[in-house]
Coordinates of C-alpha atoms in Angstrom, one line a residue:
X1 CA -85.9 -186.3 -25.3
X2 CA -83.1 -184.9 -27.0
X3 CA -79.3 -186.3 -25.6
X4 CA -78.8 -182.1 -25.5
X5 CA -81.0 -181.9 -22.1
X6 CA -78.6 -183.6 -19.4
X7 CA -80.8 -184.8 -16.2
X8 CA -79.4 -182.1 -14.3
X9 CA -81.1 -179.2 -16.8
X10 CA -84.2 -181.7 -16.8
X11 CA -85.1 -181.5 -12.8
X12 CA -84.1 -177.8 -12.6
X13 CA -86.9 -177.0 -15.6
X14 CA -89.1 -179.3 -13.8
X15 CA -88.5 -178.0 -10.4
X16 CA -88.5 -174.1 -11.9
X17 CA -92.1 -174.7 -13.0
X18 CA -93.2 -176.0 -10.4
X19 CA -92.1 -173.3 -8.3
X20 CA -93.1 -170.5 -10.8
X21 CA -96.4 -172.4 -10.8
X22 CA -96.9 -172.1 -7.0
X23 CA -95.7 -168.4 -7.4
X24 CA -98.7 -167.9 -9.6
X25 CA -101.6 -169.3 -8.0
X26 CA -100.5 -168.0 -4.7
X27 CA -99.9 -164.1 -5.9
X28 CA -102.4 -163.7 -8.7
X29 CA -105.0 -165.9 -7.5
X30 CA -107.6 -163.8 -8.7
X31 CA -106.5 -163.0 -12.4
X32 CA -105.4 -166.4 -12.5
X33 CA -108.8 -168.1 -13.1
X34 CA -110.4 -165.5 -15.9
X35 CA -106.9 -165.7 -17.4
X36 CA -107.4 -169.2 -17.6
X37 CA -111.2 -168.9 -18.9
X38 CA -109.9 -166.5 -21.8
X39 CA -107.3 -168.7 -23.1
X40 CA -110.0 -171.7 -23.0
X41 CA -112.3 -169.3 -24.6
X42 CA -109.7 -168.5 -27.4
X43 CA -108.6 -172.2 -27.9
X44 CA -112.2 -172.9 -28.2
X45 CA -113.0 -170.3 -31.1
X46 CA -109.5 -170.7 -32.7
X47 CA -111.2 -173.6 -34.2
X48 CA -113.7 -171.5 -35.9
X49 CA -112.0 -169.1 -37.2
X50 CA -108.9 -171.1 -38.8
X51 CA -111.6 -173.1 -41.1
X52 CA -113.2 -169.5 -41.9
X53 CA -109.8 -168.5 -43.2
X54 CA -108.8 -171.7 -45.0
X55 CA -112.4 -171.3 -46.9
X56 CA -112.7 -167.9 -47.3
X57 CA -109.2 -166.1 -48.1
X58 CA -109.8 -163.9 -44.9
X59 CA -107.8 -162.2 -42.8
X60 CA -107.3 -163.3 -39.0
X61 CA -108.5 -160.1 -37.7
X62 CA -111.8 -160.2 -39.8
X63 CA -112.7 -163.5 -39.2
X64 CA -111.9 -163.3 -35.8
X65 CA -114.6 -160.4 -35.8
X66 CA -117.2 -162.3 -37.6
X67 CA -117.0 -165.7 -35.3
X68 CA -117.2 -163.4 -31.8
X69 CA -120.1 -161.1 -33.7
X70 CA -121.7 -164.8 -34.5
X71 CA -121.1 -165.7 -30.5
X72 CA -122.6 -162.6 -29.8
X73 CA -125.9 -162.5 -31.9
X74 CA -126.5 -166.6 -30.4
X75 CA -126.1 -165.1 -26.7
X76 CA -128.6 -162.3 -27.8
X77 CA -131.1 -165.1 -29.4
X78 CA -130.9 -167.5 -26.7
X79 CA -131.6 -164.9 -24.3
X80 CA -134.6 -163.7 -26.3
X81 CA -136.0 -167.1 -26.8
X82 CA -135.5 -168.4 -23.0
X83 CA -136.7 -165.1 -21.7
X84 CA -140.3 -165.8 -21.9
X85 CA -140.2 -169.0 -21.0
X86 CA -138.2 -168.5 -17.6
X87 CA -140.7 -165.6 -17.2
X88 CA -143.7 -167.8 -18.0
X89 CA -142.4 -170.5 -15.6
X90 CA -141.6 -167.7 -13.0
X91 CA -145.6 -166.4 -13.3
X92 CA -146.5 -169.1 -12.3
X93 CA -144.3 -170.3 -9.6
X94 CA -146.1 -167.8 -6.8
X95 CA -149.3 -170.2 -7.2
X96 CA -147.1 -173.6 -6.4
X97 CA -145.7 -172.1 -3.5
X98 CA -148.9 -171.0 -2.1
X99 CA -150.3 -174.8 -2.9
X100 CA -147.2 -176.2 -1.1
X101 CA -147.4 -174.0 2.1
X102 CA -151.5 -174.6 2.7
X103 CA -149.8 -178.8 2.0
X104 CA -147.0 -177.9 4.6
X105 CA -149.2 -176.2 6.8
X106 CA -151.9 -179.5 6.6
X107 CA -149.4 -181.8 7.4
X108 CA -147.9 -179.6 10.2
X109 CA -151.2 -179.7 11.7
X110 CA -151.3 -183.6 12.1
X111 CA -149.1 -184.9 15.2
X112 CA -147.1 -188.4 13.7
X113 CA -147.0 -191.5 15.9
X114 CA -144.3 -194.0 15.6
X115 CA -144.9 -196.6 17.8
X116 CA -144.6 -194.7 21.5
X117 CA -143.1 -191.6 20.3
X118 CA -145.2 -188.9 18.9
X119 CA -143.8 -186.5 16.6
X120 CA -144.9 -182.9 16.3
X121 CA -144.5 -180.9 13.0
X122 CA -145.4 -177.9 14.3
X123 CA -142.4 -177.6 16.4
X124 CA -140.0 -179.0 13.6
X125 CA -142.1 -176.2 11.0
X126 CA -141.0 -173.6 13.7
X127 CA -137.2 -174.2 13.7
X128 CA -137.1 -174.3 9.7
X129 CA -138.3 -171.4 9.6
X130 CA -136.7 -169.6 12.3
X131 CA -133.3 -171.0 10.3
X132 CA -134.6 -170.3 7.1
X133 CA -134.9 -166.6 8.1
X134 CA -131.9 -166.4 9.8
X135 CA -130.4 -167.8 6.6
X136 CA -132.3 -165.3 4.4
X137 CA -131.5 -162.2 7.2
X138 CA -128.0 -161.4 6.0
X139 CA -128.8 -162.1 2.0
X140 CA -131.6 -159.5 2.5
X141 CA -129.0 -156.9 4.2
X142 CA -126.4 -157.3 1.6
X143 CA -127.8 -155.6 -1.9
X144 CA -125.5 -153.4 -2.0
X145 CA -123.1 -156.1 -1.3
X146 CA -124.7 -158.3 -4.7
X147 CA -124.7 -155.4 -6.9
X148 CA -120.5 -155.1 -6.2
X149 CA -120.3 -158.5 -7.1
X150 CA -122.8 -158.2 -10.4
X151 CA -120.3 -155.6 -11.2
X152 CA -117.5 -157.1 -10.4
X153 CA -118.3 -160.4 -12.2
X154 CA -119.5 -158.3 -15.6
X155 CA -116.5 -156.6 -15.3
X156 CA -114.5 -160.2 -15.6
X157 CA -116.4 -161.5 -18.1
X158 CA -115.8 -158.5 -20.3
X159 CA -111.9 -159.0 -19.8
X160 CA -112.4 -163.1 -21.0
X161 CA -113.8 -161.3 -24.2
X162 CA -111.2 -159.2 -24.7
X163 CA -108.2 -160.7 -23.9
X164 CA -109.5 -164.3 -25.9
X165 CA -110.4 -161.9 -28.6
X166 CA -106.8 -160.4 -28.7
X167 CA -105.4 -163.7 -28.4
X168 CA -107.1 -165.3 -31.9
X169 CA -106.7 -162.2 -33.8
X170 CA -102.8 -161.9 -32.6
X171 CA -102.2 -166.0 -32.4
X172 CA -99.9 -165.8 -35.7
X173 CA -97.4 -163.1 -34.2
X174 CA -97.3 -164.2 -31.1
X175 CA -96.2 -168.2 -32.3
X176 CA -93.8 -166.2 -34.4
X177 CA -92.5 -164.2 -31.4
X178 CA -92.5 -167.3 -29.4
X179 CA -90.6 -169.4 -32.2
X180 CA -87.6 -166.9 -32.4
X181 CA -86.8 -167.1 -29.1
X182 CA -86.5 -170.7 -29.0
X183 CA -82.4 -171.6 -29.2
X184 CA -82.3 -174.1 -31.9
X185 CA -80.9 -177.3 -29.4
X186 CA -84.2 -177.3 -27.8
X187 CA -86.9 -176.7 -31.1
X188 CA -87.2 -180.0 -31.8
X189 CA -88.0 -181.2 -28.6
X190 CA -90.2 -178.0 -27.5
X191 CA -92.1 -178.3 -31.0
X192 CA -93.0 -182.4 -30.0
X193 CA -94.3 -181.3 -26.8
X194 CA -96.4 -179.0 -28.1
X195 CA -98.2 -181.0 -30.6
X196 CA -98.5 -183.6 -27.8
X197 CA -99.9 -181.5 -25.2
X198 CA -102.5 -180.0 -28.3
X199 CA -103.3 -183.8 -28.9
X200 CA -104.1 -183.9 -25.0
X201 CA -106.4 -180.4 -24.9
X202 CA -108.0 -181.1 -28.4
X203 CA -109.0 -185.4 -27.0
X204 CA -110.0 -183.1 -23.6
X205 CA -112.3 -180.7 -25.1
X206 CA -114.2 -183.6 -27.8
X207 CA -114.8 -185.8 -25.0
X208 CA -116.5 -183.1 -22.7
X209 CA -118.7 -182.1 -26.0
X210 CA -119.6 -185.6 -26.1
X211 CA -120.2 -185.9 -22.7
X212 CA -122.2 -182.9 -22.6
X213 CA -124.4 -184.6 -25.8
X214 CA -125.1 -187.9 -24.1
X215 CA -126.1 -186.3 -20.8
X216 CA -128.2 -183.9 -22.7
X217 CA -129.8 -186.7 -25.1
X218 CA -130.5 -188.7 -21.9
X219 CA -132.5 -186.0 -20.0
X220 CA -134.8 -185.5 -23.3
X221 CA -135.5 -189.2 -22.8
X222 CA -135.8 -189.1 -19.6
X223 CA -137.9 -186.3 -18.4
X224 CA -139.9 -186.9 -21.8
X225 CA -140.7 -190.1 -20.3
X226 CA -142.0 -189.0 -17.0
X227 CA -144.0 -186.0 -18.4
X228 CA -142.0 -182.9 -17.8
X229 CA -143.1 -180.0 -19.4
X230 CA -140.8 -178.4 -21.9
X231 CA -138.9 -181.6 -21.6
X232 CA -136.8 -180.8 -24.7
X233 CA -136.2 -177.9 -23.7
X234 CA -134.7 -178.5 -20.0
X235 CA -132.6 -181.2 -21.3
X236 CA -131.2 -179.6 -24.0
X237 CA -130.4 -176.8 -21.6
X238 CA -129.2 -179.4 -18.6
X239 CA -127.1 -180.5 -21.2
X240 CA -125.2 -177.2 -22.5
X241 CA -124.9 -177.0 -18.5
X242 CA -123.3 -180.2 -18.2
X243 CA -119.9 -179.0 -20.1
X244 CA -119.7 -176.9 -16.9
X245 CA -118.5 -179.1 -13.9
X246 CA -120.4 -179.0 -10.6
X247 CA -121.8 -175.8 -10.9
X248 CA -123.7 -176.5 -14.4
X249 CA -125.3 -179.6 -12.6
X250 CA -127.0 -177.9 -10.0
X251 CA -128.0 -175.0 -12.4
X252 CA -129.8 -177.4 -14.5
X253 CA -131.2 -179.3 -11.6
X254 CA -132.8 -176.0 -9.8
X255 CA -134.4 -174.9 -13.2
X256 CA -135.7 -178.6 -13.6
X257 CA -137.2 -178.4 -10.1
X258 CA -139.1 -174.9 -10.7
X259 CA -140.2 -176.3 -13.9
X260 CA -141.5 -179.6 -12.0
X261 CA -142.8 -177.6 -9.3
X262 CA -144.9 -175.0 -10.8
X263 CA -146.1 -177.3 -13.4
X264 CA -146.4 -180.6 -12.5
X265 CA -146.2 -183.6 -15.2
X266 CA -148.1 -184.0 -17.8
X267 CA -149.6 -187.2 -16.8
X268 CA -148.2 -188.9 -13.8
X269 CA -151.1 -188.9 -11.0
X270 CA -148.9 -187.4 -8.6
X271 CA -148.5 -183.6 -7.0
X272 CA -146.7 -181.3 -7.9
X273 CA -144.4 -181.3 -4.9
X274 CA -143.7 -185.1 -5.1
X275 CA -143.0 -184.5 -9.1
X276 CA -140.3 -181.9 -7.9
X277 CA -139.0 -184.3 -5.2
X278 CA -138.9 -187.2 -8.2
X279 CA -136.5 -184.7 -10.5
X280 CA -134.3 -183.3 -8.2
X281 CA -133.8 -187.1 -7.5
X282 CA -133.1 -187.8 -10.7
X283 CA -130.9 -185.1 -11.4
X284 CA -128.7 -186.2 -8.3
X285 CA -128.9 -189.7 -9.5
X286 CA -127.6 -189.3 -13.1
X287 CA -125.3 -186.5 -12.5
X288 CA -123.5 -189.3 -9.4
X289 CA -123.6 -191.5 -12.3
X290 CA -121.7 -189.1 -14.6
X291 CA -118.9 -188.1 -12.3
X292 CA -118.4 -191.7 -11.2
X293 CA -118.9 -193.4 -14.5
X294 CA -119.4 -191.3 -17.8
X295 CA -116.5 -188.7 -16.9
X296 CA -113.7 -190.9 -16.4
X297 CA -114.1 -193.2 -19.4
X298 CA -115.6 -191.1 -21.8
X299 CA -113.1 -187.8 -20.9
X300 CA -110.6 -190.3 -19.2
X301 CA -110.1 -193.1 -21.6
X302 CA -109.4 -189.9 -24.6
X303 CA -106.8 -188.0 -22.0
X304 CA -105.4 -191.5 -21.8
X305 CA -106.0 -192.1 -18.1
X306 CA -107.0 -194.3 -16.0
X307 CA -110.7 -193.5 -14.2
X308 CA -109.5 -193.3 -10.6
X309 CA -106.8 -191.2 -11.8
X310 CA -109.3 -188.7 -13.2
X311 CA -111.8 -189.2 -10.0
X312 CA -109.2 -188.4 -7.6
X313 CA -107.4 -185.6 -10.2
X314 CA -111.1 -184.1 -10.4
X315 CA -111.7 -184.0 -5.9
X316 CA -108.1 -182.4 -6.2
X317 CA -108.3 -179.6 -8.7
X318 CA -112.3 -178.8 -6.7
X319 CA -109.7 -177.9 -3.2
X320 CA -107.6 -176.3 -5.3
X321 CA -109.3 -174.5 -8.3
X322 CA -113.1 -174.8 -7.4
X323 CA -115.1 -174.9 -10.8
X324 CA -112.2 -174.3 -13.0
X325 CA -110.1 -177.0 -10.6
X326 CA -112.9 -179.7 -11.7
X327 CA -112.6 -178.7 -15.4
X328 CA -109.4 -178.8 -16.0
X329 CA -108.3 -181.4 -13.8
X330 CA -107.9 -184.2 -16.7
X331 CA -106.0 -182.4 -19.2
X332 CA -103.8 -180.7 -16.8
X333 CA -102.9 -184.0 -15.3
X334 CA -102.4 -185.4 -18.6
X335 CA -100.3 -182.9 -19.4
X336 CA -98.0 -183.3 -16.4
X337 CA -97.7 -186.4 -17.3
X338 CA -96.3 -185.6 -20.9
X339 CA -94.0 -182.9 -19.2
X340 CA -92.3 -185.2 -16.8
X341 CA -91.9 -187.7 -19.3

């Protein structure tokens, strides 16, 4: 750092954003987190659209356009392409479920013995589904209740669109506006922090792609291997998922077990039931072994940190943040890091 910035002006910075950080997630909690998602969202696309301008002559504003029409027509094609198929795999989910109550209901109707102790499913049949319907009760009284939220949530996501769209197209004024108001003592060592904490968010961001690739190329194999149906398919799509933290993982797995379960594989001798039991395990297998192994060193080792850093960084930021918490856990820590130093 710069002999200008005495230790004394070092910790009062330091403490001042720490404070003003507090301040923030404490008061605007809930603009906090699709602020957050729009300036991912425009750091993500900025990539785009600077090589469409370097090749093309553009300006910002157009090719800002262009890349979010682009993002929009491949929302709209992916939706028209997976629409039949989640509605073909929906079709026929009604017959599975009918096949696994009349196998529920069989084995409900044959007492177990274990050595002196005899078992009755009936009884146990009973309470799950006395606690399945009082779990079901309230969600069945609250429509009105999920449509506020639908709203609420489309709402959101059109202010991540906007506001990441305003950023790109306005990125150039507002470094410039930023620039001027930095006192020239403190340029040099503002400018170095800024191409080190773009070094951090850029290694971030490539090793979650990658990530997101190797857990998506595995699943091919793997439920290729065991005869899923539409095996491509679900992996590719478990591994879009995967760049999501937590939530992505048990997306994937719950359209993976509907698939199993209404289907079935394609040549394992083994019911459908058991199939849907054998993926769900899988999917809780390999997704332990990505948060415990893959995401540390593959996300970790480019973030430059150490793999229990990152595990316990990651179990932090989910009390704290939730979803967003377990994303951005690495980089922000990384970044800390380059700030206090």
């Amino acid at each position: 750092m710069s002999t200008r910035w005495s230790p004394f002006a070092k910790g009062v910075v330091v403490v001042a954003l720490l404070l003003a950080a507090v301040w923030l997630l404490g008061e605007f909690n809930a603009l906090l987190r699709p602020l957050i998602t729009a300036l991912i969202l425009a750091y993500l696309l900025n990539l785009p659209v600077t090589m469409l301008i370097r090749r093309t002559g553009m300006s910002r504003t157009r090719a800002a356009v262009l890349v979010y029409l682009a993002l929009l027509v491949t929302l709209v094609v992916l939706s028209a392409l997976i629409g039949p198929w989640v509605g073909s795999q929906v079709a026929e989910l009604p017959t599975a479920l009918s096949s696994l109550q009349d196998a529920i209901l069989r084995l409900a109707a044959q007492p177990i013995v274990i050595y002196r102790f005899t078992l009755n499913p009936q009884t146990v049949l009973e309470q799950v589904l006395t606690t399945l319907g009082t779990v079901l009760s309230p969600i069945a009284t609250s429509a009105l209740s999920l449509v506020a939220n639908t709203a609420q949530a489309l709402g959101w996501l059109l202010f991540v669109l906007v506001v990441s769209f305003l950023l790109i197209k306005d990125l150039n004024e507002l470094n410039r506006s930023i620039v001027k108001r930095i006192p020239p003592e403190l340029a040099s060592d503002l400018f170095r922090l800024g191409r080190e904490l773009n070094v951090i968010w850029n290694a971030f961001l490539r090793g979650r792609l990658i990530l997101s690739i190797v857990i998506g190329a595995a699943f091919v194999l793997i439920l290729s291997a065991i005869g899923m149906p539409s095996a491509l398919f679900v992996g590719i799509l478990t591994g879009v998922l995967a760049f999501i933290p937590s939530i992505g993982s048990v997306i994937a797995g719950v359209v993976a077990a509907l698939v199993a379960l209404a289907r079935g594989s394609t040549w394992l001798p083994i019911s459908n039931l058991g199939f849907a039991v054998m993926v769900v395990g899988l999917y809780v297998l390999l997704f332990q072994l990505e948060s415990l192994y893959l995401l540390p060193r593959i996300v970790g080792r480019r973030v430059r940190l150490h793999p229990i850093v990152v595990i316990v960084g990651t179990i932090a930021g989910a009390l704290v943040g939730g979803v967003l918490g377990i994303f951005l856990a690495a980089p922000v820590i990384a970044s800390a890091r380059v700030l206090l130093g």
